XYZ file of C-alpha atoms in Angstrom:
741
model
C -75.722 -19.161 -7.315
C -72.510 -17.282 -6.550
C -70.353 -18.683 -3.797
C -70.628 -16.221 -0.877
C -66.960 -16.204 0.104
C -65.745 -15.993 -3.464
C -67.941 -14.034 -5.909
C -65.685 -15.003 -8.838
C -67.267 -18.504 -8.873
C -70.752 -19.908 -8.855
C -71.746 -23.447 -7.884
C -73.239 -26.117 -10.138
C -74.474 -29.349 -8.561
C -74.048 -32.403 -10.821
C -76.217 -35.382 -9.853
C -75.182 -38.739 -11.277
C -77.201 -41.919 -11.262
C -75.320 -45.136 -12.135
C -78.053 -47.528 -13.246
C -78.058 -51.040 -11.764
C -75.444 -50.345 -9.072
C -76.290 -52.709 -6.227
C -75.307 -52.492 -2.602
C -72.804 -55.337 -2.934
C -71.169 -54.069 -6.147
C -68.252 -51.701 -6.298
C -68.929 -48.777 -8.642
C -66.097 -46.961 -10.373
C -64.699 -43.712 -9.069
C -66.705 -41.012 -10.836
C -65.841 -37.373 -11.414
C -67.712 -34.422 -12.828
C -65.811 -32.082 -15.174
C -66.453 -28.643 -16.625
C -64.776 -27.745 -19.911
C -64.926 -24.603 -21.971
C -66.335 -24.729 -25.460
C -62.835 -25.139 -26.888
C -62.089 -28.187 -24.678
C -60.048 -26.480 -21.918
C -60.773 -27.844 -18.436
C -62.187 -25.336 -16.012
C -62.768 -27.435 -12.925
C -63.521 -30.934 -11.655
C -64.866 -32.598 -8.516
C -65.481 -36.136 -7.331
C -69.025 -37.447 -7.297
C -69.919 -38.341 -3.676
C -72.498 -37.723 -0.966
C -75.399 -39.386 -2.679
C -73.956 -39.249 -6.208
C -73.474 -35.489 -6.195
C -70.574 -33.285 -7.222
C -70.238 -29.529 -6.685
C -68.462 -27.767 -9.527
C -67.084 -24.240 -8.954
C -67.685 -22.559 -12.326
C -65.621 -19.410 -12.951
C -67.758 -16.293 -13.494
C -65.325 -15.474 -16.328
C -66.988 -18.279 -18.290
C -70.160 -16.160 -18.484
C -72.221 -16.513 -21.655
C -70.036 -19.420 -22.833
C -71.464 -22.750 -23.852
C -69.845 -25.084 -21.345
C -69.264 -28.797 -21.675
C -70.238 -30.641 -18.506
C -68.952 -34.222 -18.358
C -69.436 -37.132 -16.046
C -66.895 -39.866 -16.408
C -64.097 -41.913 -14.891
C -61.405 -40.481 -12.697
C -58.364 -39.281 -14.643
C -54.753 -40.094 -13.789
C -53.740 -36.634 -15.009
C -54.068 -33.501 -12.884
C -55.690 -31.711 -15.833
C -57.887 -34.276 -17.515
C -58.018 -34.122 -21.302
C -61.392 -33.657 -22.980
C -60.586 -35.993 -25.889
C -59.308 -38.696 -23.537
C -62.414 -38.567 -21.353
C -64.697 -38.751 -24.395
C -62.650 -41.682 -25.738
C -63.209 -43.434 -22.434
C -66.970 -43.018 -22.668
C -67.618 -39.936 -20.538
C -71.195 -38.574 -20.806
C -71.616 -34.964 -21.867
C -74.199 -32.155 -21.629
C -73.894 -28.628 -22.949
C -74.728 -25.730 -20.699
C -75.074 -22.025 -21.515
C -73.418 -20.393 -18.504
C -75.056 -17.269 -17.120
C -74.039 -16.308 -13.541
C -77.026 -13.942 -13.253
C -79.449 -16.773 -13.991
C -77.410 -19.891 -13.309
C -78.488 -23.499 -13.688
C -78.308 -24.844 -10.167
C -78.411 -28.550 -10.904
C -77.605 -30.891 -13.802
C -78.572 -34.555 -13.863
C -76.891 -37.512 -15.570
C -78.213 -41.074 -15.896
C -75.423 -43.570 -16.855
C -76.333 -47.077 -17.965
C -74.306 -50.212 -17.065
C -72.693 -50.747 -20.467
C -71.145 -47.304 -20.104
C -70.038 -47.200 -16.471
C -68.754 -50.765 -16.679
C -66.387 -49.489 -19.376
C -65.052 -46.867 -16.943
C -64.276 -49.599 -14.466
C -62.939 -52.511 -16.510
C -60.970 -51.029 -19.451
C -57.650 -50.380 -17.766
C -54.466 -51.511 -19.545
C -51.215 -51.782 -17.591
C -48.112 -50.834 -19.667
C -44.584 -51.497 -18.580
C -41.194 -51.428 -20.231
C -37.660 -50.123 -20.130
C -35.693 -47.533 -22.062
C -32.097 -48.517 -22.831
C -29.065 -47.292 -24.739
C -26.460 -49.569 -26.280
C -22.815 -48.549 -26.028
C -19.857 -50.373 -27.577
C -16.862 -50.559 -25.258
C -13.804 -52.166 -26.792
C -15.904 -54.247 -29.177
C -18.294 -55.403 -26.411
C -21.841 -54.112 -26.646
C -23.289 -53.298 -23.245
C -26.718 -51.902 -22.358
C -27.269 -49.033 -19.953
C -30.628 -47.725 -18.680
C -31.819 -44.254 -19.600
C -33.159 -42.797 -16.372
C -35.189 -39.683 -15.652
C -36.789 -39.709 -19.068
C -40.430 -38.959 -19.798
C -42.084 -41.707 -21.837
C -45.220 -40.880 -23.804
C -47.581 -43.684 -24.706
C -49.773 -43.340 -27.769
C -52.584 -45.563 -28.962
C -52.477 -46.012 -32.746
C -55.868 -46.113 -34.374
C -56.765 -49.681 -35.242
C -57.315 -50.869 -38.789
C -61.088 -50.878 -38.510
C -60.850 -47.090 -37.970
C -57.953 -46.431 -40.371
C -59.006 -48.454 -43.399
C -62.357 -46.739 -44.028
C -60.500 -43.368 -44.020
C -58.153 -44.376 -46.843
C -58.769 -42.535 -50.136
C -59.786 -44.460 -53.205
C -56.300 -44.111 -54.764
C -54.684 -45.874 -51.799
C -57.357 -48.593 -51.803
C -56.763 -49.202 -55.499
C -53.008 -49.444 -54.973
C -53.453 -51.922 -52.166
C -55.588 -53.996 -54.525
C -52.646 -53.992 -57.010
C -50.164 -55.098 -54.361
C -52.387 -57.948 -53.234
C -53.456 -59.141 -56.683
C -49.873 -59.001 -58.035
C -47.602 -59.505 -55.001
C -44.622 -60.800 -57.014
C -42.222 -59.430 -57.956
C -43.135 -56.706 -55.505
C -40.108 -54.360 -56.131
C -41.433 -53.754 -59.654
C -44.468 -51.907 -58.308
C -42.700 -48.626 -58.960
C -45.783 -46.403 -58.865
C -46.424 -47.083 -55.222
C -45.330 -44.369 -52.720
C -42.173 -45.315 -50.876
C -40.882 -44.524 -47.450
C -39.567 -40.929 -47.557
C -35.859 -40.413 -47.174
C -36.008 -39.318 -43.500
C -37.679 -42.651 -42.734
C -35.188 -45.448 -43.299
C -36.527 -48.925 -43.796
C -36.206 -50.667 -40.399
C -33.109 -52.786 -40.060
C -32.479 -55.803 -37.844
C -32.396 -55.364 -34.108
C -34.538 -55.448 -31.047
C -36.648 -52.387 -31.815
C -37.531 -51.964 -35.493
C -40.985 -53.083 -36.626
C -42.801 -54.749 -33.766
C -45.503 -56.598 -35.718
C -47.640 -58.845 -33.607
C -46.497 -62.175 -34.999
C -42.980 -61.569 -33.601
C -44.105 -60.534 -30.121
C -42.349 -63.079 -27.957
C -44.144 -63.719 -24.729
C -43.938 -66.297 -21.977
C -46.936 -67.288 -19.937
C -45.856 -65.263 -16.895
C -45.638 -61.708 -18.233
C -42.570 -62.111 -20.336
C -40.979 -59.286 -22.267
C -42.837 -58.178 -25.410
C -40.177 -57.844 -28.056
C -40.042 -56.123 -31.362
C -39.849 -57.928 -34.658
C -37.532 -57.983 -37.626
C -38.260 -56.919 -41.230
C -38.742 -60.546 -42.175
C -42.377 -59.853 -41.263
C -42.742 -57.983 -44.555
C -41.423 -60.944 -46.497
C -43.754 -63.159 -44.488
C -46.638 -60.855 -45.413
C -45.989 -61.315 -49.092
C -45.799 -65.037 -48.577
C -49.126 -64.821 -46.829
C -50.607 -62.833 -49.710
C -49.600 -65.574 -52.105
C -51.585 -68.034 -49.991
C -54.527 -65.746 -49.160
C -56.841 -66.919 -51.934
C -59.982 -65.266 -50.513
C -58.234 -61.907 -49.980
C -56.817 -61.938 -53.518
C -60.257 -62.765 -54.931
C -61.937 -59.928 -53.030
C -59.151 -57.516 -54.014
C -59.756 -58.404 -57.631
C -63.570 -58.568 -57.748
C -65.036 -57.239 -54.490
C -66.652 -53.912 -53.781
C -64.887 -51.231 -51.778
C -66.761 -52.199 -48.592
C -65.985 -55.875 -49.101
C -62.326 -55.140 -49.736
C -62.107 -52.868 -46.710
C -63.463 -55.569 -44.466
C -61.106 -58.126 -46.002
C -58.143 -55.828 -45.234
C -59.286 -55.517 -41.617
C -59.661 -59.298 -41.357
C -56.073 -59.822 -42.644
C -54.278 -57.439 -40.268
C -50.988 -59.392 -40.307
C -50.688 -58.843 -44.062
C -51.813 -55.222 -44.137
C -49.713 -53.769 -41.307
C -46.330 -54.447 -42.980
C -47.753 -53.076 -46.244
C -48.714 -49.853 -44.516
C -45.207 -49.690 -43.066
C -43.562 -50.225 -46.453
C -45.784 -48.239 -48.797
C -47.976 -45.884 -46.804
C -46.025 -45.028 -43.630
C -47.664 -41.644 -43.005
C -51.279 -42.770 -43.053
C -51.595 -43.995 -39.492
C -52.925 -41.745 -36.766
C -52.429 -41.869 -33.020
C -53.357 -40.182 -29.787
C -51.522 -39.855 -26.483
C -53.044 -41.941 -23.719
C -50.475 -41.801 -20.895
C -47.152 -40.375 -19.759
C -44.742 -41.768 -17.236
C -41.103 -41.437 -16.130
C -38.242 -43.931 -16.196
C -36.633 -44.819 -12.900
C -32.957 -45.260 -12.069
C -33.009 -48.613 -13.868
C -34.657 -47.199 -17.025
C -37.961 -48.925 -16.184
C -41.348 -47.338 -16.585
C -44.924 -48.287 -15.988
C -48.285 -46.670 -16.333
C -51.977 -47.375 -16.799
C -54.221 -46.097 -19.522
C -57.871 -46.707 -20.132
C -59.020 -48.000 -23.480
C -61.806 -46.346 -25.345
C -65.329 -47.645 -24.631
C -66.118 -47.977 -28.341
C -62.821 -49.652 -29.162
C -63.079 -53.451 -29.176
C -59.647 -53.858 -30.781
C -56.600 -55.036 -28.857
C -54.557 -51.861 -28.211
C -51.775 -50.915 -30.655
C -49.113 -48.789 -28.889
C -46.368 -46.403 -30.011
C -43.818 -44.826 -27.700
C -41.837 -41.589 -27.565
C -39.371 -40.411 -24.939
C -37.801 -37.132 -24.025
C -35.214 -36.099 -21.459
C -34.375 -32.789 -19.867
C -30.778 -31.935 -20.624
C -28.534 -29.128 -19.403
C -31.129 -28.280 -16.799
C -33.520 -26.508 -19.155
C -33.761 -28.203 -22.587
C -36.292 -30.949 -23.292
C -34.835 -33.168 -25.995
C -36.692 -35.987 -27.758
C -34.362 -38.966 -27.484
C -36.648 -41.696 -28.806
C -39.141 -41.227 -31.617
C -38.643 -43.945 -34.241
C -40.149 -43.220 -37.648
C -42.309 -44.054 -39.409
C -44.932 -44.756 -36.785
C -46.540 -47.647 -38.672
C -43.223 -49.504 -38.708
C -42.616 -49.076 -34.987
C -46.042 -49.767 -33.514
C -46.495 -52.570 -31.054
C -49.575 -53.997 -32.733
C -51.902 -56.046 -30.537
C -50.036 -55.103 -27.388
C -50.793 -57.538 -24.590
C -51.460 -55.436 -21.485
C -48.940 -56.072 -18.744
C -46.116 -57.314 -20.955
C -42.790 -55.477 -21.056
C -41.526 -53.584 -24.065
C -37.864 -52.682 -24.519
C -37.035 -49.401 -26.255
C -33.537 -48.589 -27.481
C -32.464 -44.994 -28.060
C -29.559 -44.077 -30.296
C -29.640 -40.388 -29.508
C -26.071 -39.196 -28.748
C -27.281 -36.892 -25.954
C -29.379 -39.451 -24.130
C -28.100 -39.583 -20.542
C -27.594 -43.065 -19.104
C -27.432 -44.379 -15.544
C -25.567 -47.270 -13.966
C -26.921 -50.714 -14.861
C -28.920 -51.881 -11.903
C -29.920 -55.479 -12.507
C -30.993 -56.896 -9.167
C -28.714 -59.539 -7.690
C -30.696 -62.428 -6.252
C -28.653 -64.129 -3.552
C -28.717 -65.401 0.015
C -28.578 -63.100 3.027
C -25.397 -61.015 3.268
C -24.017 -61.905 -0.147
C -20.855 -60.739 -1.865
C -20.996 -61.328 -5.634
C -17.890 -61.721 -7.776
C -19.668 -61.000 -11.067
C -17.224 -60.549 -13.908
C -13.840 -59.670 -15.289
C -14.653 -56.512 -17.205
C -17.925 -57.272 -18.988
C -17.265 -61.039 -19.110
C -19.372 -62.820 -16.505
C -17.882 -65.560 -14.334
C -20.698 -67.740 -15.647
C -18.629 -68.041 -18.848
C -15.273 -69.026 -17.305
C -14.126 -72.566 -16.655
C -13.769 -73.104 -12.947
C -16.234 -70.356 -11.867
C -19.206 -71.198 -14.097
C -21.743 -73.551 -12.456
C -22.819 -74.879 -15.858
C -19.215 -75.739 -16.847
C -18.204 -77.656 -13.743
C -18.646 -81.033 -15.399
C -16.277 -80.130 -18.240
C -13.671 -78.191 -16.234
C -10.177 -79.684 -15.956
C -6.665 -78.527 -15.223
C -6.061 -77.572 -18.835
C -9.066 -75.278 -19.369
C -9.463 -73.924 -15.847
C -9.387 -70.118 -15.970
C -10.126 -69.930 -19.737
C -13.339 -68.436 -21.111
C -15.965 -70.834 -22.343
C -14.737 -70.125 -25.878
C -11.232 -71.261 -24.911
C -9.652 -67.782 -24.741
C -7.047 -66.732 -22.133
C -6.831 -63.407 -20.337
C -4.443 -60.547 -20.988
C -3.902 -56.821 -20.608
C -5.399 -54.851 -17.741
C -8.016 -56.974 -16.002
C -10.741 -55.237 -14.032
C -12.703 -57.472 -11.580
C -16.273 -56.398 -10.997
C -17.954 -56.951 -7.604
C -21.317 -56.242 -6.032
C -22.060 -56.119 -2.304
C -25.310 -56.620 -0.429
C -26.350 -53.455 1.422
C -26.882 -55.628 4.503
C -23.120 -55.888 4.925
C -22.925 -52.269 6.023
C -24.887 -53.061 9.180
C -22.456 -55.926 9.873
C -19.557 -53.460 9.972
C -17.967 -54.573 6.679
C -16.351 -51.462 5.180
C -13.446 -52.510 3.019
C -12.349 -55.221 0.583
C -8.990 -56.146 -0.931
C -8.083 -58.145 -4.026
C -4.650 -59.808 -4.156
C -2.877 -61.899 -6.815
C -0.339 -64.647 -7.209
C 1.017 -66.881 -9.950
C 0.036 -70.522 -9.643
C -1.896 -72.007 -6.768
C 0.688 -71.717 -3.971
C 2.779 -69.033 -2.327
C 1.937 -65.631 -0.956
C -0.586 -63.201 -2.430
C 0.352 -59.613 -3.230
C -2.279 -56.873 -2.968
C -3.430 -54.971 -6.076
C -2.826 -51.309 -5.379
C -3.800 -49.393 -8.528
C -6.251 -46.562 -7.831
C -9.935 -47.311 -8.523
C -12.636 -44.651 -8.816
C -16.379 -44.793 -8.830
C -18.533 -41.885 -9.971
C -21.483 -40.203 -8.294
C -24.016 -37.997 -10.065
C -25.252 -34.807 -8.479
C -26.751 -31.514 -9.575
C -24.703 -28.345 -9.817
C -26.160 -24.881 -10.125
C -25.566 -23.015 -13.355
C -26.907 -19.723 -14.773
C -29.484 -21.756 -16.728
C -30.483 -23.944 -13.755
C -29.312 -27.153 -12.151
C -27.340 -29.523 -14.328
C -26.107 -33.060 -13.677
C -22.390 -33.544 -13.011
C -20.323 -36.694 -12.420
C -17.524 -36.595 -9.868
C -14.971 -39.351 -9.270
C -14.659 -40.848 -5.815
C -11.557 -42.785 -4.759
C -12.449 -46.269 -3.528
C -8.827 -47.093 -2.852
C -6.191 -47.873 -2.051
C -6.808 -46.483 1.414
C -5.335 -47.005 4.861
C -7.334 -47.991 7.912
C -6.279 -47.305 11.507
C -6.404 -50.548 13.488
C -6.798 -48.618 16.763
C -3.393 -49.687 18.004
C -1.364 -47.134 16.129
C -0.886 -49.194 13.013
C -2.178 -48.456 9.494
C -3.559 -51.292 7.366
C -2.752 -50.490 3.706
C -4.196 -51.364 0.303
C -7.872 -51.400 1.293
C -10.735 -50.400 -0.970
C -13.982 -48.915 0.268
C -17.211 -50.798 -0.466
C -19.494 -48.407 -2.425
C -22.664 -48.695 -0.340
C -25.452 -46.242 -1.290
C -24.756 -44.290 1.908
C -21.113 -43.786 0.937
C -21.697 -41.507 -2.050
C -20.678 -38.014 -0.910
C -23.642 -36.490 -2.752
C -26.366 -37.647 -5.059
C -26.166 -41.269 -6.210
C -23.579 -43.626 -7.600
C -23.972 -43.456 -11.358
C -21.945 -44.282 -14.436
C -20.895 -41.164 -16.357
C -21.641 -40.834 -20.088
C -18.089 -41.330 -21.362
C -16.881 -44.820 -22.274
C -13.550 -44.681 -20.452
C -15.254 -43.514 -17.294
C -17.943 -46.184 -17.638
C -15.226 -48.867 -17.686
C -13.622 -47.264 -14.613
C -16.924 -47.049 -12.781
C -17.495 -50.786 -13.085
C -14.011 -51.715 -11.873
C -13.338 -52.824 -8.311
C -9.623 -53.565 -8.848
C -6.975 -53.464 -11.566
C -4.746 -56.408 -12.365
C -2.080 -55.249 -14.846
C -1.174 -58.628 -16.323
C 0.683 -56.983 -19.198
C 3.216 -55.886 -16.551
C 3.043 -58.655 -13.974
C 2.758 -61.489 -16.501
C 4.338 -60.132 -19.670
C 4.611 -62.450 -22.659
C 7.009 -63.181 -25.518
C 7.355 -61.483 -28.873
C 8.729 -62.792 -32.180
C 11.687 -61.607 -34.207
C 11.662 -61.296 -37.997
C 12.530 -64.978 -38.447
C 9.590 -66.171 -36.376
C 11.647 -67.047 -33.309
C 10.391 -66.102 -29.835
C 12.057 -63.347 -27.824
C 11.714 -62.758 -24.093
C 10.295 -64.716 -21.161
C 7.019 -66.619 -21.218
C 5.080 -65.751 -18.058
C 1.786 -67.218 -19.186
C -0.164 -69.693 -17.073
C -2.542 -69.889 -14.145
C -2.928 -66.831 -11.907
C -5.225 -66.431 -8.935
C -7.166 -63.503 -7.526
C -8.118 -63.500 -3.836
C -10.953 -61.435 -2.354
C -11.038 -60.575 1.389
C -13.332 -58.366 3.504
C -12.325 -55.996 6.312
C -14.064 -53.916 8.971
C -13.580 -50.208 9.660
C -10.373 -50.914 11.615
C -8.882 -52.874 8.738
C -9.325 -56.212 10.503
C -10.246 -59.299 8.445
C -13.918 -60.293 8.595
C -14.770 -63.871 9.505
C -17.466 -64.614 6.940
C -18.774 -67.702 8.747
C -19.274 -65.781 12.035
C -20.940 -62.904 10.197
C -23.177 -65.130 8.013
C -21.641 -63.788 4.785
C -21.632 -65.868 1.613
C -19.646 -65.402 -1.579
C -21.708 -66.003 -4.754
C -21.114 -66.110 -8.522
C -23.631 -65.430 -11.318
C -25.656 -68.309 -12.651
C -27.131 -66.531 -15.696
C -25.906 -66.204 -19.298
C -25.405 -62.457 -19.049
C -25.579 -59.565 -16.597
C -28.191 -57.426 -18.388
C -31.254 -58.615 -16.438
C -31.953 -60.096 -13.066
C -28.725 -61.742 -11.859
C -29.406 -65.066 -10.202
C -26.455 -66.400 -8.265
C -25.156 -69.599 -6.734
C -22.910 -70.169 -3.752
C -19.176 -70.048 -4.545
C -18.139 -72.488 -1.790
C -19.520 -75.685 -3.456
C -17.538 -74.732 -6.574
C -14.307 -74.863 -4.577
C -13.823 -71.056 -4.677
C -13.859 -70.300 -0.936
C -10.913 -70.941 1.335
C -11.405 -69.768 4.915
C -12.843 -66.268 4.671
C -11.409 -65.637 1.208
C -12.757 -66.220 -2.293
C -10.158 -67.342 -4.842
C -10.662 -67.193 -8.625
C -8.265 -68.796 -11.139
C -7.595 -67.131 -14.474
C -5.382 -68.404 -17.324
C -3.297 -65.443 -18.423
C -1.417 -65.274 -21.703
C 0.077 -62.001 -22.977
C 2.185 -63.618 -25.706
C 2.278 -62.002 -29.136
C 1.406 -63.584 -32.477
C 3.577 -63.985 -35.573
C 2.578 -63.691 -39.227
C 4.912 -64.507 -42.127
C 4.441 -65.274 -45.833
C 7.058 -67.117 -47.892
C 7.634 -66.491 -51.571
C 5.142 -68.441 -53.712
C 6.621 -71.275 -55.796
C 5.986 -73.255 -58.932
C 7.792 -76.497 -58.361
C 11.230 -75.528 -57.087
C 11.091 -72.054 -58.612
C 10.203 -69.195 -56.260
C 8.956 -65.760 -57.206
C 11.684 -63.309 -58.139
C 12.787 -61.637 -54.859
C 13.400 -58.323 -56.667
C 10.262 -57.887 -58.741
C 8.063 -60.666 -57.394
C 7.503 -62.186 -60.824
C 6.720 -65.914 -61.134
C 6.780 -67.361 -64.647
C 4.333 -70.163 -65.425
C 3.441 -72.681 -68.079
C -0.138 -73.552 -68.977
C -0.648 -76.472 -66.591
C 1.436 -75.236 -63.670
C 0.210 -74.842 -60.088
C 1.288 -72.258 -57.550
C 2.063 -73.179 -53.943
C 1.616 -70.485 -51.308
C 3.132 -71.003 -47.862
C 2.692 -68.975 -44.710
C 3.254 -69.070 -40.964
C 0.611 -68.095 -38.363
C 1.983 -68.640 -34.875
C 1.185 -68.228 -31.205
C 3.345 -69.867 -28.517
C 0.370 -71.714 -27.006
C -2.082 -71.688 -29.889
C -4.326 -68.991 -28.435
C -4.918 -67.377 -31.834
C -6.691 -67.796 -35.130
C -5.742 -66.715 -38.626
C -7.268 -65.633 -41.891
C -5.436 -65.988 -45.195
C -6.700 -64.499 -48.451
C -5.486 -63.642 -51.946
C -6.495 -60.563 -53.937
C -5.974 -60.378 -57.710
C -5.766 -56.914 -59.220
C -7.808 -54.277 -57.422
C -11.013 -56.085 -56.549
C -10.956 -59.811 -57.267
C -10.845 -61.560 -53.885
C -9.840 -65.214 -53.831
C -10.395 -66.533 -50.312
C -7.969 -69.304 -49.451
C -8.024 -71.861 -48.027
C -11.352 -71.354 -46.186
C -13.615 -68.830 -47.936
C -14.310 -65.945 -45.560
C -13.435 -67.915 -42.408
C -10.965 -68.119 -39.603
C -8.823 -71.164 -38.783
C -6.861 -72.154 -35.653
C -3.121 -71.540 -35.794
C -2.351 -75.129 -34.768
C 1.263 -75.980 -35.533
C 1.776 -72.627 -37.235
C 2.889 -73.674 -40.788
C 0.423 -73.779 -43.659
C 0.356 -73.980 -47.444
C -2.160 -74.290 -50.252
C -1.716 -75.099 -53.920
C -3.874 -73.653 -56.701
C -3.762 -74.176 -60.448
C -2.490 -71.159 -62.383
C -5.641 -71.187 -64.490
C -7.769 -70.817 -61.343
C -5.705 -67.976 -60.013
C -5.801 -66.104 -63.319
C -9.441 -66.646 -64.224
C -11.620 -67.381 -61.190
C -14.047 -64.680 -60.052
C -13.224 -62.211 -62.813
C -15.129 -58.928 -62.560
C -17.671 -58.023 -65.210
C -16.167 -56.532 -68.324
C -12.950 -58.538 -68.247
C -11.590 -60.399 -71.248
C -13.407 -63.660 -71.907
C -10.221 -65.639 -72.165
C -8.911 -64.337 -68.831
C -5.610 -62.754 -67.760
C -2.306 -63.885 -69.255
C -0.536 -61.699 -66.685
C -1.901 -60.769 -63.257
C -0.709 -59.240 -60.007
C -1.620 -60.746 -56.626
C -1.333 -59.922 -52.955
C -1.294 -62.541 -50.223
C -2.832 -61.246 -47.003
C -2.436 -62.880 -43.628
C -3.893 -61.755 -40.304
C -3.268 -63.577 -37.044
C -5.696 -62.675 -34.284
C -4.781 -63.312 -30.631
C -7.825 -64.484 -28.659
C -6.696 -63.152 -25.263
C -9.265 -60.772 -23.735
C -9.382 -58.311 -20.911
C -13.130 -58.846 -20.520
C -13.997 -55.826 -22.629
C -12.052 -56.426 -25.822
C -9.564 -58.801 -27.434
C -7.770 -55.978 -29.252
C -4.783 -55.939 -26.891
C -2.064 -55.264 -29.436
C -0.935 -58.889 -29.682
C -2.120 -59.513 -33.268
C 0.168 -59.788 -36.265
C -0.239 -59.410 -40.012
C 1.734 -59.804 -43.238
C 1.292 -58.972 -46.934
C 3.183 -60.309 -49.933
C 2.798 -59.381 -53.583
C 3.682 -61.428 -56.709
C 2.947 -61.439 -60.419
C 2.080 -64.434 -62.553
C 3.489 -64.046 -66.042
C 3.394 -66.564 -68.874
C 6.808 -67.926 -69.712
C 5.866 -67.267 -73.375
C 5.357 -63.563 -72.857
């Protein structure tokens, strides 16, 4: 009948009986749905009050064959017809006629169906990240405010029976004759837009490479070695090979389903476009790039879910851009996804907008964390790393765990507990000194953090990043004096607008994660070398210390003991996940209310020099570089690779002609500079004839030109890169010519 207060609708009562629901059992939440004949939802209502639901059917649906469904509650505002049917919703067709309406419709749902509505939920979680290279260091940043779409890929027991006979026959060929597989030229290959997945954390996530710990560990993607493993498995799969050779189509189909590990990589490699999928959930990444959602598996699907992910982001305030959609789908499916485990997705899209890394810091109450110099965590520095305390001595204190010193512009990175704001801690200051005695001088270079906020444009709101000066600032002590060189702690409440957030440009990212600037290239400049390999200038290398202090709003020092504040350092290998910390005081890093960190600084330059090659006492001609040889002679090559304190490595190589590389003395490797003087001797016959390119004369080269190439690489780092301009290189050319020529 028509609803009295709204004649545009009439009411349909849907009565639902869930069979075998007892008084002590908890039935699922049930809804009634009305869909048009083409699958568009018209209305829905919860089933309640004695298993009844009242649907308001639009009069405009008159004379249309409606689809009335009873099924589980949907997470989406507008439930999808296909999704409800996949989840086992029950359906009746109804010819709508408002003049002679059906007043009541009854459903009887048996336990095997309504149990499915209740128990088939799958919790999906993950994070969407973007990798950025800053000065040679790869860092990961979360992609926030992105919409992640979750798809369920049809399992093999659905896909395989749909394959045409031609594909089935080709799969038989691959399995019967798996080696040498590249010769199977008649098989379809991955189309050009679909590159074969390369190494990395997110190419082909086949189930054998899904790394999980017992307590919900991250579910990781695999590497293309799975395909090679699959061919190895084929070679050992005697039963599968026999069925491929002699079995019927039905037998072979079942064998393919039973050997999923083998078949999935083959689909990726040879038939990438055959898989099908359907969207089962959407969700949004948070400020840390994390996402989570729940979808409900189909009632008729007994397979472990196989998931594929896409992501899009709204850019410029109006444009939805797909920033993650790896192809082909079959190569990027998380087969046999274990519900509740975390997947990590990496986007390479140049327009993908990132946010500040937000790994949680786990520490005691009221912590202050000295995390890193640049991107180099204190957990990898002798003297500040808890794991290196047993091997720390006066020589290596302040060096990285690889033995490298520091140089260039150093940028300490700090994090502060939000609880400090309530304690009245407003400012910090970092000071420096050479050695371990004497006065500290404050670092006073300007430091900016960025905050992200929306600005109105003709096309709508757009994100913008604005710098905010942390310091240096002056604080009024209340007695008419100004306390200088203070830096404001960037609590969440401090951002003038929006939220603190790293901007998309690399230089600004580096600035955003700086809390001070220590210009060692100016305050601790090193020596250079003249053309003869002699040092020039003063050597200011050695131990330097950074001191961290806290101040209140009046610029007065904070007593950390009285305030219950603890300095901490990271106790994890890297800073990309949860940062567990340990107290700095037991490591000897806290003096009074200050934290003091020692760094070994060395801004000295390297030297590279190559002497003229010799045969006996005869050196190559200084004018033309020619060195005459006899048949059994040997050539001695001498070079110098220097650093005043040995903080460098070198690589020496010889190239003959245009493309014959003779690596000497260590093929393809790097060696420590040590004392700085080196030589190697090689027989003339080896130099002339080793590693000749194809097509060269069988009896070798009677005359050949060579170049000696030396590169000396300084190991000093600023925490982001070791390319500080302290390297050196040299090249020398010579010609070997037979004395008989």
